CSV table of C-alpha atoms and ligand atoms in Angstrom, one decimal:
chain,number,residue,atom,x,y,z
V,1,UNK,CA,-41.1,0.3,-16.9
V,2,UNK,CA,-42.7,-1.6,-14.0
V,3,UNK,CA,-44.3,0.8,-11.5
V,4,UNK,CA,-43.7,0.6,-7.7
V,5,UNK,CA,-46.7,0.8,-5.4
V,6,UNK,CA,-46.6,2.8,-2.2
V,7,UNK,CA,-46.5,-0.3,0.0
V,8,UNK,CA,-43.6,-1.8,-2.1
V,9,UNK,CA,-41.7,1.5,-1.9
V,10,UNK,CA,-42.1,1.5,1.8
V,11,UNK,CA,-40.9,-2.0,2.4
V,12,UNK,CA,-38.0,-1.8,0.0
V,13,UNK,CA,-36.9,1.6,1.4
V,14,UNK,CA,-37.1,0.2,4.9
V,15,UNK,CA,-34.9,-2.7,4.0
V,16,UNK,CA,-32.3,-0.5,2.3
V,17,UNK,CA,-32.3,1.8,5.3
V,18,UNK,CA,-31.8,-1.0,7.7
V,19,UNK,CA,-28.9,-2.4,5.7
V,20,UNK,CA,-27.1,0.7,4.5
V,21,UNK,CA,-28.5,3.7,6.5
V,22,UNK,CA,-29.6,5.3,3.2
V,23,UNK,CA,-32.9,7.1,3.6
V,24,UNK,CA,-35.2,7.0,0.6
V,25,UNK,CA,-38.1,9.4,0.9
V,26,UNK,CA,-41.5,8.9,-0.6
V,27,UNK,CA,-40.7,11.1,-3.5
V,28,UNK,CA,-38.1,8.7,-4.8
V,29,UNK,CA,-40.4,6.1,-6.4
V,30,UNK,CA,-39.1,7.1,-9.9
V,31,UNK,CA,-35.5,6.6,-8.7
V,32,UNK,CA,-36.2,3.0,-7.6
V,33,UNK,CA,-38.2,2.3,-10.7
V,34,UNK,CA,-35.6,3.5,-13.1
V,35,UNK,CA,-32.5,2.3,-11.3
V,36,UNK,CA,-33.9,-1.2,-10.6
V,37,UNK,CA,-35.6,-1.8,-14.0
V,38,UNK,CA,-32.6,-3.6,-15.5
V,39,UNK,CA,-32.4,-5.8,-12.4
V,40,UNK,CA,-36.1,-6.8,-12.6
V,41,UNK,CA,-35.6,-7.7,-16.3
V,42,UNK,CA,-32.4,-9.7,-15.5
V,43,UNK,CA,-34.2,-11.6,-12.8
V,44,UNK,CA,-37.4,-12.0,-14.9
V,45,UNK,CA,-39.6,-10.4,-12.2
V,46,UNK,CA,-43.0,-8.8,-12.8
V,47,UNK,CA,-43.3,-6.6,-9.7
V,48,UNK,CA,-41.4,-5.0,-6.9
V,49,UNK,CA,-43.2,-7.3,-4.5
V,50,UNK,CA,-41.4,-10.2,-6.2
V,51,UNK,CA,-38.1,-8.4,-5.8
V,52,UNK,CA,-38.8,-7.7,-2.1
V,53,UNK,CA,-39.5,-11.4,-1.5
V,54,UNK,CA,-36.1,-12.2,-3.0
V,55,UNK,CA,-34.4,-9.4,-1.1
V,56,UNK,CA,-35.6,-10.7,2.3
V,57,UNK,CA,-33.7,-13.9,1.8
V,58,UNK,CA,-30.6,-12.8,-0.2
V,59,UNK,CA,-28.0,-10.5,1.2
V,60,UNK,CA,-26.0,-10.4,-2.0
V,61,UNK,CA,-29.1,-9.3,-4.0
V,62,UNK,CA,-29.8,-6.6,-1.3
V,63,UNK,CA,-26.2,-5.4,-1.7
V,64,UNK,CA,-26.7,-5.3,-5.5
V,65,UNK,CA,-29.8,-3.1,-5.0
V,66,UNK,CA,-28.0,-0.8,-2.6
V,67,UNK,CA,-25.2,-0.5,-5.1
V,68,UNK,CA,-27.7,0.4,-7.9
V,69,UNK,CA,-29.7,3.0,-5.9
V,70,UNK,CA,-26.6,4.6,-4.3
V,71,UNK,CA,-25.2,7.9,-5.6
V,72,UNK,CA,-21.6,7.1,-6.5
V,73,UNK,CA,-20.9,10.6,-7.8
V,74,UNK,CA,-17.3,11.6,-7.3
V,75,UNK,CA,-14.3,13.1,-9.1
V,76,UNK,CA,-10.6,13.7,-8.7
V,77,UNK,CA,-10.0,16.6,-6.3
V,78,UNK,CA,-13.7,17.1,-5.8
V,79,UNK,CA,-14.3,20.5,-4.2
V,80,UNK,CA,-10.6,21.2,-4.5
V,81,UNK,CA,-10.2,23.2,-1.2
V,82,UNK,CA,-9.9,20.2,1.2
V,83,UNK,CA,-6.9,19.1,-0.9
V,84,UNK,CA,-5.3,22.5,-0.6
V,85,UNK,CA,-5.8,22.3,3.1
V,86,UNK,CA,-4.3,18.8,3.2
V,87,UNK,CA,-1.1,20.0,1.4
V,88,UNK,CA,-0.7,23.4,3.1
V,89,UNK,CA,-1.8,22.7,6.6
V,90,UNK,CA,-2.6,19.1,7.6
V,91,UNK,CA,0.5,17.3,6.2
V,92,UNK,CA,2.9,20.1,7.3
V,93,UNK,CA,1.4,19.9,10.8
V,94,UNK,CA,1.8,16.1,11.0
V,95,UNK,CA,5.4,16.4,9.8
V,96,UNK,CA,6.2,19.1,12.4
V,97,UNK,CA,4.6,16.9,15.1
V,98,UNK,CA,6.8,14.0,14.1
V,99,UNK,CA,10.0,16.0,13.9
V,100,UNK,CA,9.4,17.4,17.3
V,101,UNK,CA,8.8,14.0,18.7
V,102,UNK,CA,12.3,12.9,17.7
V,103,UNK,CA,11.0,9.5,16.6
V,104,UNK,CA,12.6,7.9,13.5
V,105,UNK,CA,9.7,5.8,12.3
V,106,UNK,CA,6.7,7.9,11.2
V,107,UNK,CA,3.5,6.6,9.9
V,108,UNK,CA,0.6,8.6,8.6
V,109,UNK,CA,-2.9,7.0,8.3
V,110,UNK,CA,-5.6,8.6,6.3
V,111,UNK,CA,-9.1,7.1,5.8
V,112,UNK,CA,-11.5,7.9,2.9
V,113,UNK,CA,-14.7,6.5,4.3
V,114,UNK,CA,-17.2,6.0,1.4
V,115,UNK,CA,-14.5,6.4,-1.2
V,116,UNK,CA,-16.9,5.5,-4.1
V,117,UNK,CA,-14.7,4.5,-7.1
V,118,UNK,CA,-11.4,5.7,-5.6
V,119,UNK,CA,-10.9,9.2,-7.1
V,120,UNK,CA,-10.8,10.7,-3.6
V,121,UNK,CA,-8.1,8.2,-2.4
V,122,UNK,CA,-5.9,8.8,-5.4
V,123,UNK,CA,-6.3,12.6,-5.1
V,124,UNK,CA,-5.1,12.3,-1.5
V,125,UNK,CA,-2.2,10.1,-2.7
V,126,UNK,CA,-1.2,12.7,-5.3
V,127,UNK,CA,-1.1,15.4,-2.6
V,128,UNK,CA,0.9,13.1,-0.3
V,129,UNK,CA,3.5,12.5,-3.2
V,130,UNK,CA,3.6,16.2,-4.1
V,131,UNK,CA,4.0,17.3,-0.5
V,132,UNK,CA,6.6,14.9,0.7
V,133,UNK,CA,8.6,14.6,-2.6
V,134,UNK,CA,11.8,12.7,-1.8
V,135,UNK,CA,11.0,12.7,1.9
V,136,UNK,CA,8.1,10.3,1.2
V,137,UNK,CA,10.4,7.3,1.9
V,138,UNK,CA,10.9,8.5,5.5
V,139,UNK,CA,7.1,8.2,6.1
V,140,UNK,CA,4.9,5.2,6.0
V,141,UNK,CA,1.8,6.7,4.5
V,142,UNK,CA,-1.3,4.5,4.2
V,143,UNK,CA,-4.6,5.7,2.7
V,144,UNK,CA,-7.5,3.4,3.4
V,145,UNK,CA,-10.5,3.6,1.1
V,146,UNK,CA,-13.7,1.9,2.1
V,147,UNK,CA,-17.2,1.8,0.6
V,148,UNK,CA,-20.3,-0.4,1.0
V,149,UNK,CA,-20.5,-1.1,-2.8
V,150,UNK,CA,-18.6,-4.1,-4.2
V,151,UNK,CA,-18.5,-2.4,-7.7
V,152,UNK,CA,-16.9,0.7,-6.2
V,153,UNK,CA,-14.2,-1.3,-4.3
V,154,UNK,CA,-13.4,-3.4,-7.4
V,155,UNK,CA,-13.0,-0.3,-9.5
V,156,UNK,CA,-11.0,1.6,-6.9
V,157,UNK,CA,-8.6,-1.4,-6.4
V,158,UNK,CA,-8.1,-1.7,-10.2
V,159,UNK,CA,-7.3,2.0,-10.4
V,160,UNK,CA,-8.3,2.3,-14.0
V,161,UNK,CA,-10.3,5.4,-15.3
V,162,UNK,CA,-11.8,6.5,-18.6
V,163,UNK,CA,-10.6,9.7,-20.3
V,164,UNK,CA,-13.8,11.3,-19.1
V,165,UNK,CA,-13.2,10.4,-15.5
V,166,UNK,CA,-9.5,11.6,-15.8
V,167,UNK,CA,-10.7,14.8,-17.3
V,168,UNK,CA,-12.8,15.6,-14.2
V,169,UNK,CA,-10.3,17.2,-11.8
V,170,UNK,CA,-6.8,16.2,-13.0
V,171,UNK,CA,-4.4,18.5,-14.8
V,172,UNK,CA,-2.6,17.1,-17.8
V,173,UNK,CA,0.7,17.4,-15.8
V,174,UNK,CA,-0.8,15.1,-13.1
V,175,UNK,CA,-2.1,12.6,-15.7
V,176,UNK,CA,1.4,12.4,-17.2
V,177,UNK,CA,3.0,12.0,-13.8
V,178,UNK,CA,0.7,9.6,-12.1
V,179,UNK,CA,-1.1,7.6,-14.8
V,180,UNK,CA,-0.2,5.2,-17.6
V,181,UNK,CA,-2.3,5.6,-20.8
V,182,UNK,CA,-3.5,2.2,-21.9
V,183,UNK,CA,-5.6,3.0,-25.0
V,184,UNK,CA,-9.0,4.2,-23.8
V,185,UNK,CA,-8.2,3.8,-20.1
V,186,UNK,CA,-5.7,5.4,-17.8
V,187,UNK,CA,-4.1,3.3,-15.0
V,188,UNK,CA,-2.8,4.7,-11.7
V,189,UNK,CA,1.0,4.3,-11.5
V,190,UNK,CA,2.4,1.9,-8.9
V,191,UNK,CA,3.8,4.8,-6.8
V,192,UNK,CA,0.3,6.0,-6.1
V,193,UNK,CA,-1.3,2.6,-5.9
V,194,UNK,CA,1.2,1.5,-3.3
V,195,UNK,CA,-0.1,4.1,-0.9
V,196,UNK,CA,-3.7,2.9,-1.1
V,197,UNK,CA,-5.6,0.0,0.4
V,198,UNK,CA,-9.2,-0.7,-0.3
V,199,UNK,CA,-11.8,-2.6,1.7
V,200,UNK,CA,-15.6,-3.1,1.5
V,201,UNK,CA,-17.1,-1.6,4.6
V,202,UNK,CA,-20.6,-0.6,5.7
V,203,UNK,CA,-20.4,2.5,7.9
V,204,UNK,CA,-23.3,1.3,9.9
V,205,UNK,CA,-21.3,-1.7,11.1
V,206,UNK,CA,-18.4,-1.7,13.6
V,207,UNK,CA,-15.2,-0.4,12.1
V,208,UNK,CA,-12.8,-0.2,15.1
V,209,UNK,CA,-10.7,-3.0,13.6
V,210,UNK,CA,-9.5,-0.4,11.0
V,211,UNK,CA,-7.4,1.1,13.8
V,212,UNK,CA,-6.6,4.8,14.4
V,213,UNK,CA,-6.2,7.5,11.8
V,214,UNK,CA,-4.7,11.0,11.6
V,215,UNK,CA,-7.1,12.3,9.1
V,216,UNK,CA,-10.5,11.0,8.0
V,217,UNK,CA,-12.4,12.1,4.9
V,218,UNK,CA,-16.1,11.3,5.2
V,219,UNK,CA,-17.6,13.3,2.5
V,220,UNK,CA,-21.0,13.2,0.8
V,221,UNK,CA,-22.3,10.0,2.4
V,222,UNK,CA,-23.8,10.9,5.8
V,223,UNK,CA,-26.2,13.3,3.9
V,224,UNK,CA,-28.1,10.2,2.9
V,225,UNK,CA,-28.4,9.0,6.5
V,226,UNK,CA,-31.0,9.7,9.2
V,227,UNK,CA,-30.1,12.1,12.0
V,228,UNK,CA,-29.8,9.2,14.4
V,229,UNK,CA,-27.4,7.3,12.2
V,230,UNK,CA,-25.4,10.4,11.5
V,231,UNK,CA,-25.0,10.9,15.3
V,232,UNK,CA,-23.8,7.4,15.8
V,233,UNK,CA,-21.5,7.5,12.8
V,234,UNK,CA,-19.6,10.7,13.8
V,235,UNK,CA,-19.3,9.5,17.4
V,236,UNK,CA,-17.7,6.3,16.2
V,237,UNK,CA,-15.5,8.2,13.7
V,238,UNK,CA,-14.3,10.4,16.6
V,239,UNK,CA,-13.2,7.1,18.4
V,240,UNK,CA,-11.1,6.2,15.3
V,241,UNK,CA,-9.0,9.4,15.3
V,242,UNK,CA,-5.7,9.9,17.0
V,243,UNK,CA,-5.6,12.8,19.5
V,244,UNK,CA,-6.1,16.1,17.6
V,245,UNK,CA,-7.0,14.1,14.5
V,246,UNK,CA,-8.9,15.8,11.6
V,247,UNK,CA,-12.2,15.1,10.0
V,248,UNK,CA,-13.1,16.5,6.6
V,249,UNK,CA,-16.7,16.6,5.5
V,250,UNK,CA,-18.4,17.4,2.2
V,251,UNK,CA,-18.9,21.1,1.3
V,252,UNK,CA,-22.6,21.2,2.5
V,253,UNK,CA,-22.2,19.0,5.6
V,254,UNK,CA,-22.1,20.2,9.2
V,255,UNK,CA,-21.7,18.6,12.6
V,256,UNK,CA,-23.9,21.2,14.3
V,257,UNK,CA,-26.5,19.4,16.5
V,258,UNK,CA,-24.8,16.0,15.7
V,259,UNK,CA,-21.8,15.8,18.0
V,260,UNK,CA,-19.7,18.2,20.1
V,261,UNK,CA,-16.6,16.0,20.1
V,262,UNK,CA,-15.0,18.2,17.4
V,263,UNK,CA,-13.8,21.8,17.1
V,264,UNK,CA,-14.8,23.5,13.9
V,265,UNK,CA,-11.9,25.1,12.1
V,266,UNK,CA,-11.6,27.3,9.0
V,267,UNK,CA,-8.6,27.7,6.8
V,268,UNK,CA,-7.8,27.9,3.1
V,269,UNK,CA,-11.4,28.9,2.5
V,270,UNK,CA,-12.7,25.6,3.8
V,271,UNK,CA,-14.2,24.2,7.0
V,272,UNK,CA,-12.8,21.1,8.8
V,273,UNK,CA,-13.1,19.5,12.2
V,274,UNK,CA,-10.5,18.7,14.8
V,275,UNK,CA,-11.0,16.1,17.6
V,276,UNK,CA,-11.3,18.1,20.8
V,277,UNK,CA,-9.0,15.9,22.9
V,278,UNK,CA,-5.4,16.8,22.3
V,279,UNK,CA,-4.0,18.7,19.2
V,280,UNK,CA,-1.1,18.5,16.8
V,281,UNK,CA,0.6,21.5,18.5
G,1,SAM,C1,-21.6,10.4,-3.4
G,1,SAM,S1,-20.4,9.1,-3.0
G,1,SAM,C2,-19.1,10.0,-2.2
G,1,SAM,C3,-17.8,9.7,-2.7
G,1,SAM,C4,-16.6,10.6,-2.2
G,1,SAM,N1,-16.5,10.5,-0.8
G,1,SAM,C5,-16.8,12.0,-2.7
G,1,SAM,O1,-17.2,12.8,-1.9
G,1,SAM,O2,-16.5,12.3,-3.8
G,1,SAM,C6,-21.2,8.2,-1.7
G,1,SAM,C7,-20.7,6.8,-1.5
G,1,SAM,O3,-21.2,6.4,-0.2
G,1,SAM,C8,-21.4,5.0,-0.3
G,1,SAM,N2,-22.2,4.5,0.8
G,1,SAM,C9,-23.5,4.7,1.0
G,1,SAM,N3,-24.0,4.1,2.1
G,1,SAM,C10,-22.9,3.6,2.7
G,1,SAM,C11,-22.6,2.9,3.9
G,1,SAM,N4,-23.6,2.6,4.8
G,1,SAM,N5,-21.4,2.5,4.2
G,1,SAM,C12,-20.3,2.8,3.4
G,1,SAM,N6,-20.5,3.5,2.2
G,1,SAM,C13,-21.7,3.9,1.9
G,1,SAM,C14,-21.9,4.8,-1.7
G,1,SAM,O4,-21.7,3.4,-2.2
G,1,SAM,C15,-21.2,5.8,-2.5
G,1,SAM,O5,-20.1,5.3,-3.2
């Protein structure tokens, strides 16, 4: 395997940080060497300096490198509790808010920012189907999934998962209800797929064109960002929420010292954040 020098590690890490926000510390030389080895072979390159020269002039190659070194780890119903919260508190609150408003045309918008290969989005879609049941038709629910990685968006949009992926988080009842078995792969049924919309998006770039959301899941991505980028990100996420909107983070993530625009709440054995201006009540 080709070794990376300290200088090469520094320049490639800086470029990745500039483009994606992902911080690669000095101890990650092996990560870059191992994850990028196939790319060096494919491009017939003899050193990481050669790769760096190419990265400086090719956005698509840089995207490919970001995709390779990113952690795409995810699973259906990852951490479980946020989905219990969604079903037992957040969706009922939204439904109550709409019924009190007396309007006929309800729409619910949920964003999975950094959705990886889509399992988070389809888990949300299953909860939406299970909560609303026959009432689902009264609501226009749209779940937007975004990620910086092309490969993640392609897989999410396809909605096809291996037996191993399906086995991580889904009960056999859910598999029967919401997936079609196509030999080795399982495809998401149209009733779930219809709720989801996927788009490639870099969280460092402007995202106000996505519009406003009622609930945002931004889990297990900001942990890879610098403090400064985390501050900017959560401030801009706050701008994308409707009054009283909800932000859900990963199990180990906190907003302490990052932004004071949210109120920290605890319920169903999990923490979540509510935008301070306005509330569902
Ligand atoms: C560990 S996965 C988290 C997936 C899912 N949210 C979950 O918790 O299961 C992190 C994802 O963040 C994406 N990512 C990293 N930097 C990003 C950026 N600047 N903008 C958008 N997505 C990014 C990666 O491509 C990866 O798919």
